[in-house]
mmCIF file of C-alpha atoms in Angstrom:
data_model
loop_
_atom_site.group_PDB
_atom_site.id
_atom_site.type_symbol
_atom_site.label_atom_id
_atom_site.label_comp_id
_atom_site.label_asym_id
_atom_site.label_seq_id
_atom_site.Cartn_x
_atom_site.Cartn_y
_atom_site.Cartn_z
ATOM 1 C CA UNK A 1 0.000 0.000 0.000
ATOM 2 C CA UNK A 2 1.540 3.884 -0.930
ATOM 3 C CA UNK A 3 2.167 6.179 1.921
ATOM 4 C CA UNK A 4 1.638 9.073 -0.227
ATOM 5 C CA UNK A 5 -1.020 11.332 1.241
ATOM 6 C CA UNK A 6 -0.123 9.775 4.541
ATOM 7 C CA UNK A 7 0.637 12.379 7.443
ATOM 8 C CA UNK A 8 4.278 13.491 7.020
ATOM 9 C CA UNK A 9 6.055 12.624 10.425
ATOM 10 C CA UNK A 10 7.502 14.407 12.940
ATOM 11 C CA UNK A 11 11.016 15.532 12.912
ATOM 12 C CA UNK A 12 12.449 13.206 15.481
ATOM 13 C CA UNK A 13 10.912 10.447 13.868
ATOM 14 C CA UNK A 14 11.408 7.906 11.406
ATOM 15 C CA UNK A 15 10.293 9.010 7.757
ATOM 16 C CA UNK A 16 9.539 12.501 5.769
ATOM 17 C CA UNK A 17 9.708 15.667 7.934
ATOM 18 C CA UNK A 18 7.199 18.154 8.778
ATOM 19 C CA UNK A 19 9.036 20.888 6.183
ATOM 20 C CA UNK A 20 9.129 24.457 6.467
ATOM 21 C CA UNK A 21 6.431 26.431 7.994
ATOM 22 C CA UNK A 22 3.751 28.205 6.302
ATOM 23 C CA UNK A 23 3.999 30.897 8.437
ATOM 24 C CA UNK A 24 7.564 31.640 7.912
ATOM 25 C CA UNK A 25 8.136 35.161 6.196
ATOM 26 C CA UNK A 26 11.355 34.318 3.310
ATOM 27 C CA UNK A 27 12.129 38.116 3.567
ATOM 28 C CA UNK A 28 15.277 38.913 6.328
ATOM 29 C CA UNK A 29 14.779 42.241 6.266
ATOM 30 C CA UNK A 30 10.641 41.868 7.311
ATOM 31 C CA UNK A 31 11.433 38.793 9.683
ATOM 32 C CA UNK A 32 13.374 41.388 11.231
ATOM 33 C CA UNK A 33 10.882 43.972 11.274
ATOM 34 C CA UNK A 34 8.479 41.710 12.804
ATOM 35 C CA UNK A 35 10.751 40.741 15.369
ATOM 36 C CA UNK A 36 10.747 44.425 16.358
ATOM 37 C CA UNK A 37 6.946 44.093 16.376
ATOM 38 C CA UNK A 38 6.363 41.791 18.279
ATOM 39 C CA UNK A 39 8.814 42.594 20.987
ATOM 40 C CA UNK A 40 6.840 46.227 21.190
ATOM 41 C CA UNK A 41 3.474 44.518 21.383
ATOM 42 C CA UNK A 42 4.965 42.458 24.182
ATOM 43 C CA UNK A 43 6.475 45.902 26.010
ATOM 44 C CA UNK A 44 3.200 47.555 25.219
ATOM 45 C CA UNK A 45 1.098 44.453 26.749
ATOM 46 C CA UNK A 46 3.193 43.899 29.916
ATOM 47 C CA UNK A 47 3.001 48.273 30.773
ATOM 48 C CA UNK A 48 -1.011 47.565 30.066
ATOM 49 C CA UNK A 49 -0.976 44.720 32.356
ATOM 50 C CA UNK A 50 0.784 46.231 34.786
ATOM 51 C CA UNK A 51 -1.184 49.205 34.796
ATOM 52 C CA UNK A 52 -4.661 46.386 35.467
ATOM 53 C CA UNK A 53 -2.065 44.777 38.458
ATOM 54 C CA UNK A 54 -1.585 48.337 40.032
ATOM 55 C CA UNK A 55 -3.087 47.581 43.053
ATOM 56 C CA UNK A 56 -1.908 43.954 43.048
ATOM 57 C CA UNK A 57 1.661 44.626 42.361
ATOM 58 C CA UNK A 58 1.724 47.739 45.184
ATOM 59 C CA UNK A 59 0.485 45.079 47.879
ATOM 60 C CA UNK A 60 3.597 43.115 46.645
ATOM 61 C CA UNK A 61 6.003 45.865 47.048
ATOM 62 C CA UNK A 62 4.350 46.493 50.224
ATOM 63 C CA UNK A 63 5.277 42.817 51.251
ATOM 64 C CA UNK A 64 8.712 43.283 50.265
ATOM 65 C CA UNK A 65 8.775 46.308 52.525
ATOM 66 C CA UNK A 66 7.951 43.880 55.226
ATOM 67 C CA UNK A 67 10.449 41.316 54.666
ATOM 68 C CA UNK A 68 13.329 43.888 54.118
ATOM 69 C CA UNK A 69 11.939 45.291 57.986
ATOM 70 C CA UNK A 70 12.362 41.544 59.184
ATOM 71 C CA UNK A 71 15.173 40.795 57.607
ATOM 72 C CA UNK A 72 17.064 43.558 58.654
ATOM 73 C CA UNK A 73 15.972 42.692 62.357
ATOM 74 C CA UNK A 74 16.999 39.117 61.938
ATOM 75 C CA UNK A 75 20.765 40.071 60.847
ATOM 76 C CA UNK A 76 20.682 42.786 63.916
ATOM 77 C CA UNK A 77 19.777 39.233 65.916
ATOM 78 C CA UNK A 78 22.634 37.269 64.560
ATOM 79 C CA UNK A 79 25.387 39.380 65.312
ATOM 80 C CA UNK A 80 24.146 38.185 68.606
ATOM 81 C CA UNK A 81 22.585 34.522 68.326
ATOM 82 C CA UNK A 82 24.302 32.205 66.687
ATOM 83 C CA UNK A 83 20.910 30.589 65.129
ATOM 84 C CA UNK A 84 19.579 30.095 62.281
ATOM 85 C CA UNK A 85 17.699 32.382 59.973
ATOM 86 C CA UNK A 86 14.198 31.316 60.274
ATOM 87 C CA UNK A 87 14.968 31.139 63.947
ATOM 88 C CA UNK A 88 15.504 34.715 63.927
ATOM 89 C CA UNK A 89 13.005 35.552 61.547
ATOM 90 C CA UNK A 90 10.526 34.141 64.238
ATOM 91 C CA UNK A 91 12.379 35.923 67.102
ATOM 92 C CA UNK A 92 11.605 38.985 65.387
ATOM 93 C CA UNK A 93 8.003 38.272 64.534
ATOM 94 C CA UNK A 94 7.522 37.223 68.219
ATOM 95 C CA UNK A 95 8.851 40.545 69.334
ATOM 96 C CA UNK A 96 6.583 42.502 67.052
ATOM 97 C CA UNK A 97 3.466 40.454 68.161
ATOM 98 C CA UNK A 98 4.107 41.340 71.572
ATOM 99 C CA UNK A 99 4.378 45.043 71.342
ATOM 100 C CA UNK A 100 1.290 45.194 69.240
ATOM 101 C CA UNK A 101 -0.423 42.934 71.827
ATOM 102 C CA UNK A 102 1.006 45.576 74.544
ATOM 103 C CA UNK A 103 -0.063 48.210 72.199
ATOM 104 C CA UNK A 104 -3.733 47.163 72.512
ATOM 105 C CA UNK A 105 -3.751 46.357 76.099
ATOM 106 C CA UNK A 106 -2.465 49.317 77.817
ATOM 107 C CA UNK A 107 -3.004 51.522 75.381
ATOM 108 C CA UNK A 108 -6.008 50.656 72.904
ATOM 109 C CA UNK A 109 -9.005 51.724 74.933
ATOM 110 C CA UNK A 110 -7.621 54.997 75.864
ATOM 111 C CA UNK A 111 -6.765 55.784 71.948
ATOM 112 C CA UNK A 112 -9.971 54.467 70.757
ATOM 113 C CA UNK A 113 -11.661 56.720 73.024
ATOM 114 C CA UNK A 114 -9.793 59.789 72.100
ATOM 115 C CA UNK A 115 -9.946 58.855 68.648
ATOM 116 C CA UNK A 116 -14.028 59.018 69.111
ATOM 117 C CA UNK A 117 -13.664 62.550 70.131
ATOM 118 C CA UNK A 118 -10.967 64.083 68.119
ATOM 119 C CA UNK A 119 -13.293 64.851 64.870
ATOM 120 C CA UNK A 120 -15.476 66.556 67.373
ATOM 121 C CA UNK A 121 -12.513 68.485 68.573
ATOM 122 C CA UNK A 122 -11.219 69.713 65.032
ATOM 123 C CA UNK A 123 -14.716 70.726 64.136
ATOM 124 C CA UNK A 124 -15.074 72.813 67.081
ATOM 125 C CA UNK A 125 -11.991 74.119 66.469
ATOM 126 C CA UNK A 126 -12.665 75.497 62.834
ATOM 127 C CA UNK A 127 -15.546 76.780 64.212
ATOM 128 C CA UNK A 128 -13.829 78.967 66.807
ATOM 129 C CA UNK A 129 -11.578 79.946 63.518
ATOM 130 C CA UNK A 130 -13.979 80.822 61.510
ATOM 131 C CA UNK A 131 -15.370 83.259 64.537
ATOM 132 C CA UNK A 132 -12.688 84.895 64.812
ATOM 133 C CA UNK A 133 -12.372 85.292 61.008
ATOM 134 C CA UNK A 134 -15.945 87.088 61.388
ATOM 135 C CA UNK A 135 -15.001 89.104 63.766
ATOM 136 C CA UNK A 136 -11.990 90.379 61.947
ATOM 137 C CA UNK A 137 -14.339 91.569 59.244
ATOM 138 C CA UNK A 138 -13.745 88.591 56.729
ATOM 139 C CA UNK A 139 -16.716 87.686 54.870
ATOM 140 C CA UNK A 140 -17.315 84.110 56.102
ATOM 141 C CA UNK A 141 -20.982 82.253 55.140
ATOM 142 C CA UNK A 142 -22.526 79.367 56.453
ATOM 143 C CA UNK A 143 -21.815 77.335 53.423
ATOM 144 C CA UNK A 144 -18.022 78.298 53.419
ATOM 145 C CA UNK A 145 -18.011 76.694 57.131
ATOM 146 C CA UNK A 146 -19.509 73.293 56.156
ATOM 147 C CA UNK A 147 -17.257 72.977 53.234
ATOM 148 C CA UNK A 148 -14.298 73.531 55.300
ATOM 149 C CA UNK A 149 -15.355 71.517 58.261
ATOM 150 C CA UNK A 150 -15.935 68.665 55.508
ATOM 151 C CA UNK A 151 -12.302 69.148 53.935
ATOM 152 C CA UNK A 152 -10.916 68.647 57.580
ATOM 153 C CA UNK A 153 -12.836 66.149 58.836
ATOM 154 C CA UNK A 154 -11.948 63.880 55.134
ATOM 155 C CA UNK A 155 -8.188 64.464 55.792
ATOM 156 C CA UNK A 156 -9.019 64.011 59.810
ATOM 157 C CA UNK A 157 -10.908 60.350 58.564
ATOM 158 C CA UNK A 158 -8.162 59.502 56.438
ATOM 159 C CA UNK A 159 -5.375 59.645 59.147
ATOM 160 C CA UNK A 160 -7.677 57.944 61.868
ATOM 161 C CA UNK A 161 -8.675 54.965 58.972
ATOM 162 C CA UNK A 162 -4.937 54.494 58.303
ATOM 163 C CA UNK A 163 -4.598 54.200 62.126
ATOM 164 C CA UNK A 164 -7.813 52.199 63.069
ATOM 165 C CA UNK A 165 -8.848 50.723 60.371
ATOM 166 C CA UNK A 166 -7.905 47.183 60.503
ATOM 167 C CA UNK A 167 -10.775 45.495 59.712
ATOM 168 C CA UNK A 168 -11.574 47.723 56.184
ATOM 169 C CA UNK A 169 -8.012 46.989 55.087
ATOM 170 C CA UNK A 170 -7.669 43.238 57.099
ATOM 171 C CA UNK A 171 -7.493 40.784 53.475
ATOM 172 C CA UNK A 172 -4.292 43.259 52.224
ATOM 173 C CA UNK A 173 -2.776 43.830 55.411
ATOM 174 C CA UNK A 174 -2.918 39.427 55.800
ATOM 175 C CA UNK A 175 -1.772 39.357 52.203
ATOM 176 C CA UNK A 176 1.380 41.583 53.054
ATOM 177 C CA UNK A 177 2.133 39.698 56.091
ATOM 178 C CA UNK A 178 2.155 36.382 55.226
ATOM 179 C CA UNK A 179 4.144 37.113 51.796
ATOM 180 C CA UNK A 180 6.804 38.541 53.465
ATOM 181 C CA UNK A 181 6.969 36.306 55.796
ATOM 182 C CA UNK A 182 8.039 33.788 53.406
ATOM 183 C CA UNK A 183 10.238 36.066 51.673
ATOM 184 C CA UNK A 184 12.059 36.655 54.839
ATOM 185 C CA UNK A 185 12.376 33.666 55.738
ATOM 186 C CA UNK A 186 13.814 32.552 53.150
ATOM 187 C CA UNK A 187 14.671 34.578 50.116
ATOM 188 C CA UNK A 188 17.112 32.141 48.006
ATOM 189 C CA UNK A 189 14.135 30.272 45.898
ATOM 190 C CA UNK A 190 12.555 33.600 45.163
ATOM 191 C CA UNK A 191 16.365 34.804 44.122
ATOM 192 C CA UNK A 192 16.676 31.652 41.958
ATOM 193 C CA UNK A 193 13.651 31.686 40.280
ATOM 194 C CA UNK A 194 13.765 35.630 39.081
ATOM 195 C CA UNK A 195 17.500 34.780 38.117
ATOM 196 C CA UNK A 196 16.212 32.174 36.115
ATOM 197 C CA UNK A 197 14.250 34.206 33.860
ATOM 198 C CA UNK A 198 16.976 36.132 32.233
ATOM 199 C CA UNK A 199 19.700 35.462 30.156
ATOM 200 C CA UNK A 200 22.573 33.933 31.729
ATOM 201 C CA UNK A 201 25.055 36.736 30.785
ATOM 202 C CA UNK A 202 22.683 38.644 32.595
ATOM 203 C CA UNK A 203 22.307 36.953 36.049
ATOM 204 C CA UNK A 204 25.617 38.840 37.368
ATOM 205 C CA UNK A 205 23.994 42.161 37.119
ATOM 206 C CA UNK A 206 20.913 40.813 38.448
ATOM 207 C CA UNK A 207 22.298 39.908 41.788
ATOM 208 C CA UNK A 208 24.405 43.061 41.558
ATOM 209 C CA UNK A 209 21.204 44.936 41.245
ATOM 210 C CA UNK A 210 19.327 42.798 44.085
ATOM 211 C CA UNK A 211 21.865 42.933 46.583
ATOM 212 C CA UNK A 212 22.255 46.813 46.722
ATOM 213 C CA UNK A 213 18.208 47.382 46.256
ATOM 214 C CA UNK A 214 17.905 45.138 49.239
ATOM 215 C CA UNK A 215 20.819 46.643 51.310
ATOM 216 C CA UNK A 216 19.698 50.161 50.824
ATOM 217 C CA UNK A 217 16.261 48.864 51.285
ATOM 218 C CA UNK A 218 17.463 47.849 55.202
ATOM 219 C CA UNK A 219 19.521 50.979 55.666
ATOM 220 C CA UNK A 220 16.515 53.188 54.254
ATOM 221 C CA UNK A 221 13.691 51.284 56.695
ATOM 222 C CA UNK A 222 16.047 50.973 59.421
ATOM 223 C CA UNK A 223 16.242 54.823 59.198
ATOM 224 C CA UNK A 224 12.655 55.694 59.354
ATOM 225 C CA UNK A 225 11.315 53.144 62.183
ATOM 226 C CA UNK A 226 14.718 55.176 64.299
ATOM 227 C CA UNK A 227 12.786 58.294 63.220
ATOM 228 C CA UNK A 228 9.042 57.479 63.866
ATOM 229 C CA UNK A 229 10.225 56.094 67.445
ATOM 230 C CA UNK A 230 11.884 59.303 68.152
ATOM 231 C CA UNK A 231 9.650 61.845 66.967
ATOM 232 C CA UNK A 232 6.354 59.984 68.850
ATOM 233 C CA UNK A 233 7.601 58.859 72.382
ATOM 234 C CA UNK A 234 9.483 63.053 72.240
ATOM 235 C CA UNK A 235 5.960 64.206 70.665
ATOM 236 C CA UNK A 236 4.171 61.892 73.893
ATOM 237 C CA UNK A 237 6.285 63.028 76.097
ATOM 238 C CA UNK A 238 6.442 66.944 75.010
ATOM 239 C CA UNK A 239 2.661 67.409 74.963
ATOM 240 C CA UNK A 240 2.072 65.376 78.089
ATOM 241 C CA UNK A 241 3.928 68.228 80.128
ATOM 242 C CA UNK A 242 2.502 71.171 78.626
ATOM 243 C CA UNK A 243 -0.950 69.560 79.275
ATOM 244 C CA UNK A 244 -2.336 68.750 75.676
ATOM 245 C CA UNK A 245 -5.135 66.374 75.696
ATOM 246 C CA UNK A 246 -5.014 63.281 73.654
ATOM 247 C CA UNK A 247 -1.158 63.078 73.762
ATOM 248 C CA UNK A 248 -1.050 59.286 73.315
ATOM 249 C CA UNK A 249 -2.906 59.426 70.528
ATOM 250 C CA UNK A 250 -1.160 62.705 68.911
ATOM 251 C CA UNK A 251 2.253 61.065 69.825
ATOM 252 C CA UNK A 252 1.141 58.010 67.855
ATOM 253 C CA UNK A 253 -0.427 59.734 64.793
ATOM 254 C CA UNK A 254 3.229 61.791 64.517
ATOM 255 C CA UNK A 255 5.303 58.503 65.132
ATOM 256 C CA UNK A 256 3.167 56.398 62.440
ATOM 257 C CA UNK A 257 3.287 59.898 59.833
ATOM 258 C CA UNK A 258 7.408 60.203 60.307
ATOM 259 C CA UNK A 259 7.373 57.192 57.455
ATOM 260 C CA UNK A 260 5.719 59.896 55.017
ATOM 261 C CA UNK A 261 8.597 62.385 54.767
ATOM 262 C CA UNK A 262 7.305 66.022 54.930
ATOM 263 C CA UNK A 263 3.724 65.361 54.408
ATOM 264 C CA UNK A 264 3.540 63.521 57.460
ATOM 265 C CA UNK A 265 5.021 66.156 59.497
ATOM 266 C CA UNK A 266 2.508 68.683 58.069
ATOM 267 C CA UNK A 267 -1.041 66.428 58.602
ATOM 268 C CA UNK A 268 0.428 65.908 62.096
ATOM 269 C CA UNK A 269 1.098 69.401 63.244
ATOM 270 C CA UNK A 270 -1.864 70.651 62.062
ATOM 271 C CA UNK A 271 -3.653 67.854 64.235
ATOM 272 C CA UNK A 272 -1.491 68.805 67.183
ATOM 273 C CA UNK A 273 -1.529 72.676 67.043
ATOM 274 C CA UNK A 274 -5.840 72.492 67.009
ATOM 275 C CA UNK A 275 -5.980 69.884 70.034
ATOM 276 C CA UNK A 276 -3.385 72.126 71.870
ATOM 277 C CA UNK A 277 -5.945 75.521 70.792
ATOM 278 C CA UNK A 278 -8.793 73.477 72.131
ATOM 279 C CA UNK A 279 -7.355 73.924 75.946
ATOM 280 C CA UNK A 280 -6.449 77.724 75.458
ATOM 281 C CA UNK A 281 -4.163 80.419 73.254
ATOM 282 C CA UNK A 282 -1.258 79.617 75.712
ATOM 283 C CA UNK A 283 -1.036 75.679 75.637
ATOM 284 C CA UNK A 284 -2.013 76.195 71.342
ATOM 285 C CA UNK A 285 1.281 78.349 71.562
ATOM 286 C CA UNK A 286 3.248 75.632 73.502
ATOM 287 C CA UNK A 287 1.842 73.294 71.097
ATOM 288 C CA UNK A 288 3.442 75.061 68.231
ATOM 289 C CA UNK A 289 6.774 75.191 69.994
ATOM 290 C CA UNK A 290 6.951 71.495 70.492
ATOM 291 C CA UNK A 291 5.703 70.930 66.542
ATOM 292 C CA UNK A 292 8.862 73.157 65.758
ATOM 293 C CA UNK A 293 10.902 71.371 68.156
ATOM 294 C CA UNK A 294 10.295 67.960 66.910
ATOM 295 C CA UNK A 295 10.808 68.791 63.253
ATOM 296 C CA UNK A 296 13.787 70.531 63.749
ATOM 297 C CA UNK A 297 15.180 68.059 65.692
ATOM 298 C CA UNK A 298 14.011 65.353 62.980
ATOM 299 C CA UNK A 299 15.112 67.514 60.181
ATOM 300 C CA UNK A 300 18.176 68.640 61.264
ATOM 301 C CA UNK A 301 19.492 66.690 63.669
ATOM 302 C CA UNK A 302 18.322 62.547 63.564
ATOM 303 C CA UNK A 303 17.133 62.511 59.321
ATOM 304 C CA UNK A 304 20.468 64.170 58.727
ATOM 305 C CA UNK A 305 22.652 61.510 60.632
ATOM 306 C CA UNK A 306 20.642 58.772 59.402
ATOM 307 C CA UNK A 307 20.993 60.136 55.879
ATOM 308 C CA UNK A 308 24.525 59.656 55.996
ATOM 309 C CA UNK A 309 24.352 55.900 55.795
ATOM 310 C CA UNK A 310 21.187 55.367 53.650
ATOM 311 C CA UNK A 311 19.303 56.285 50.435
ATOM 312 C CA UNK A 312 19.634 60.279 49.707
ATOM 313 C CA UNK A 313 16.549 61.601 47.996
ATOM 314 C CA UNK A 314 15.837 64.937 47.106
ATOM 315 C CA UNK A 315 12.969 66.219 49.358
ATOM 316 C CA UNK A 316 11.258 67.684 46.031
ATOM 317 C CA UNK A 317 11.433 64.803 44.357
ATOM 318 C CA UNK A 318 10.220 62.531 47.269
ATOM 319 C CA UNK A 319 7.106 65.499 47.759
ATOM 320 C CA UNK A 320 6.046 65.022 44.269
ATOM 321 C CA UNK A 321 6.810 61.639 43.756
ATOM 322 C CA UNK A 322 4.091 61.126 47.275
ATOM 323 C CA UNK A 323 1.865 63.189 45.621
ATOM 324 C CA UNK A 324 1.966 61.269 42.335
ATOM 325 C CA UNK A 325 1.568 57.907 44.415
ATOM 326 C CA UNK A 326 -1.049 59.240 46.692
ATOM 327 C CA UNK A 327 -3.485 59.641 43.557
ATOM 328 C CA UNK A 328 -3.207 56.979 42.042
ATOM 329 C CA UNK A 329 -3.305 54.603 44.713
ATOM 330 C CA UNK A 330 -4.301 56.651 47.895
ATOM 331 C CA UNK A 331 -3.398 56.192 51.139
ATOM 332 C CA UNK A 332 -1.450 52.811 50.564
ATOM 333 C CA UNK A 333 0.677 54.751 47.399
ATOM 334 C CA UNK A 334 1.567 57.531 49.817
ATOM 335 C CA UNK A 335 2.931 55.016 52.427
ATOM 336 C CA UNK A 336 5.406 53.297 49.960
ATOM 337 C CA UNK A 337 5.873 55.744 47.966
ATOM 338 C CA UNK A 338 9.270 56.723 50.128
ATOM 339 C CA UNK A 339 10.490 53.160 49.715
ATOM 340 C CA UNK A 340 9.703 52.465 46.391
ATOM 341 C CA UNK A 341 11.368 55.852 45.010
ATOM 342 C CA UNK A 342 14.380 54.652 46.508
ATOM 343 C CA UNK A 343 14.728 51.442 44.898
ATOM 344 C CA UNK A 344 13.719 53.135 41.605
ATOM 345 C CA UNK A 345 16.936 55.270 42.301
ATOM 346 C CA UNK A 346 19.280 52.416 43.818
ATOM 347 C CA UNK A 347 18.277 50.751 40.197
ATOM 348 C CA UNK A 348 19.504 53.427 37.883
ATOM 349 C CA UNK A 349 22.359 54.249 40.332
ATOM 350 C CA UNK A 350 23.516 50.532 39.785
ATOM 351 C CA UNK A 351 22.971 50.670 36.057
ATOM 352 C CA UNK A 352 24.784 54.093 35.465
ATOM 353 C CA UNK A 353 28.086 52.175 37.851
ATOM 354 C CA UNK A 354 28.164 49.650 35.421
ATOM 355 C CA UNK A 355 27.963 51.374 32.683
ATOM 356 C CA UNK A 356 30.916 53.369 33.830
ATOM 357 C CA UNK A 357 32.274 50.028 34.340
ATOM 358 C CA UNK A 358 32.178 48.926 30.655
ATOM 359 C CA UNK A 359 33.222 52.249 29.504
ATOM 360 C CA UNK A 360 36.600 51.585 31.578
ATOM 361 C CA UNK A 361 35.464 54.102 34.544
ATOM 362 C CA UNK A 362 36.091 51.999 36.790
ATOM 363 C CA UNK A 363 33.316 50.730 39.864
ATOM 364 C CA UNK A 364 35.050 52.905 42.929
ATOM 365 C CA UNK A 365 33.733 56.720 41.407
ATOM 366 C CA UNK A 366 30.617 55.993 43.270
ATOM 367 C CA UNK A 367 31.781 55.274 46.520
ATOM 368 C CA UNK A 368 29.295 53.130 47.749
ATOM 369 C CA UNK A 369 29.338 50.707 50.250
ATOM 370 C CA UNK A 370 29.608 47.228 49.180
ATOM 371 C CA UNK A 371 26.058 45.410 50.489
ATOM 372 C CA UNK A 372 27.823 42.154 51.541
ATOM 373 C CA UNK A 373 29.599 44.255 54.431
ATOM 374 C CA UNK A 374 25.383 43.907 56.102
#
């Protein structure tokens, strides 16, 4: 019997192979071409995709955020214990879970309550403005007042959510948790597997890249929890002498703000100067004076030292870059925003080194630390 017509086989087998493809274009110059095309579709697909992930991706980053905070307490705990690094990852984790636990029973009714009263405060507050405003012949109508009090009490509700509300935001604070958990525990099998996706003349840079995104990452995070435990036990502290009301609760709104740069310090000063107004002219007055202190001592005394071993950003370009992050992805955008600008900038300062590097410049003109020293 003929085999002709028969199915041709396949090209590992025994008999006729398959032959050229239909689809194959003859012409170099347009197999080229589409080459180009496709690899633009691709770019242009992955920025669309990434654009659907937004929100996705940001809880990610925000997860990363949490391992780099436990990882860099675990290496703080093994220049000390001798263990191993899930041992330390847990130590850490333990640690954490206590002080929240503390957190809520010492301190959680008494912040709840004053939490209940503060938008109560801040409209009465405006109010008393707005008086005064009237009195001082500025043309000030009932509708002007509401507006305002609504303004204040939307940025007031935004700052108490971010501090109370758990339960709205439980399924992405879980989600951040328990992925960087795993990351910090440990890291290697995520580092394999992204290494395995490029090209193996690539990998080098890769880790390059990594290891400094991560070890400014530490440096940077290390730096702001110093800061935000500084400027809210001094804030605590400051405004429970001078007799402001709600100083637990203004202490922790100013500790939890110090990891917005410069925004923070504004939404919490304004909160602390109306509580302080709300007992009289002379404690509102003290109240500015310990604002001022804290900030200066922040600005120009703790962010500068800190600054000196970690990620330098230009406050402009960390103010704008917020402001950008804070629309498009609210509250959550703004909080990362800091951290994520920094590994943006760790990223190109890597690529621009090696560059240099390849050019013959040399890898000591930047002067930067080598991460494997942490």
């Amino acid at each position: 019997m003929s085999d002709q017509g028969a199915i041709p086989h396949a090209p590992g087998d025994e008999g006729e192979a398959v032959g050229a493809s239909p689809t194959r274009i003859s012409s170099p110059k347009l197999r080229f071409e589409a080459k180009r095309a496709v690899v633009w579709a691709a770019v242009i697909g992955a920025f669309v995709l990434c654009i659907y992930l937004a929100q996705s991706l940001l809880v990610i980053f925000g997860a990363l955020v949490f391992a780099a905070m436990l990882d860099g307490g675990a290496r703080l705990l093994g220049r000390v214990l001798p263990i191993g690094r899930g041992w330390r990852v847990g130590i850490v984790l333990i640690l954490t879970t206590a002080f929240l636990a503390w957190l809520v029973m010492f301190a959680g009714s008494q912040i709840a309550d004053q939490a209940a009263q503060f938008p109560s405060l801040v409209t009465e507050q405006l109010g008393r403005a707005v008086a005064w405003a009237r009195s001082k012949g500025f043309a000030i109508s009932q509708g002007d007042i509401q507006n305002l009090a609504g303004q204040a009490m939307s940025g007031v509700g935004t700052v108490t959510r971010a501090i109370g509300g758990v339960f709205g935001a439980l399924t992405t604070l879980v989600l951040i948790v328990i992925i960087g958990i795993y990351l910090a525990i440990d890291p290697r099998p995520y580092e394999r597997g992204l290494s395995w996706m490029v090209a193996e003349e690539k990998r080098d840079d890769l880790a390059d890249y990594l290891d400094h995104m991560a070890y400014n990452m530490r440096r940077l995070l290390a730096g702001r929890l110093l800061g935000m435990v500084a400027e809210g036990l001094f804030t605590y502290i400051a405004l429970s002498l001078i007799g402001v009301p709600m100083a637990a609760l203004l202490g922790l709104i100013t500790g939890l703000l110090a990891f917005i740069p410069n925004l923070g310090a504004i939404v919490s000063g304004v909160l602390m100067v109306l509580v302080g107004f709300s007992v009289s002219t002379e404690v509102g007055l003290w109240t500015i004076g310990v604002y001022i202190a804290v900030q200066n001592f922040d600005g120009y005394v703790l962010v500068p030292m800190i600054a000196k071993k970690t990620v330098d950003l230009a406050p402009a370009l960390v103010l704008g870059f917020q402001l950008v992050m804070g629309v498009l992805f609210g509250v959550m955008g703004l909080t990362f925003a800091d951290p994520l600008l920094a590994m943006i900038k760790t990223a190109l300062e890597r690529r621009s080194t090696q560059l240099n590097a390849e050019d013959g410049g040399g890898e000591g003109e930047t002067g930067e630390a080598s991460p494997a020293a942490s």
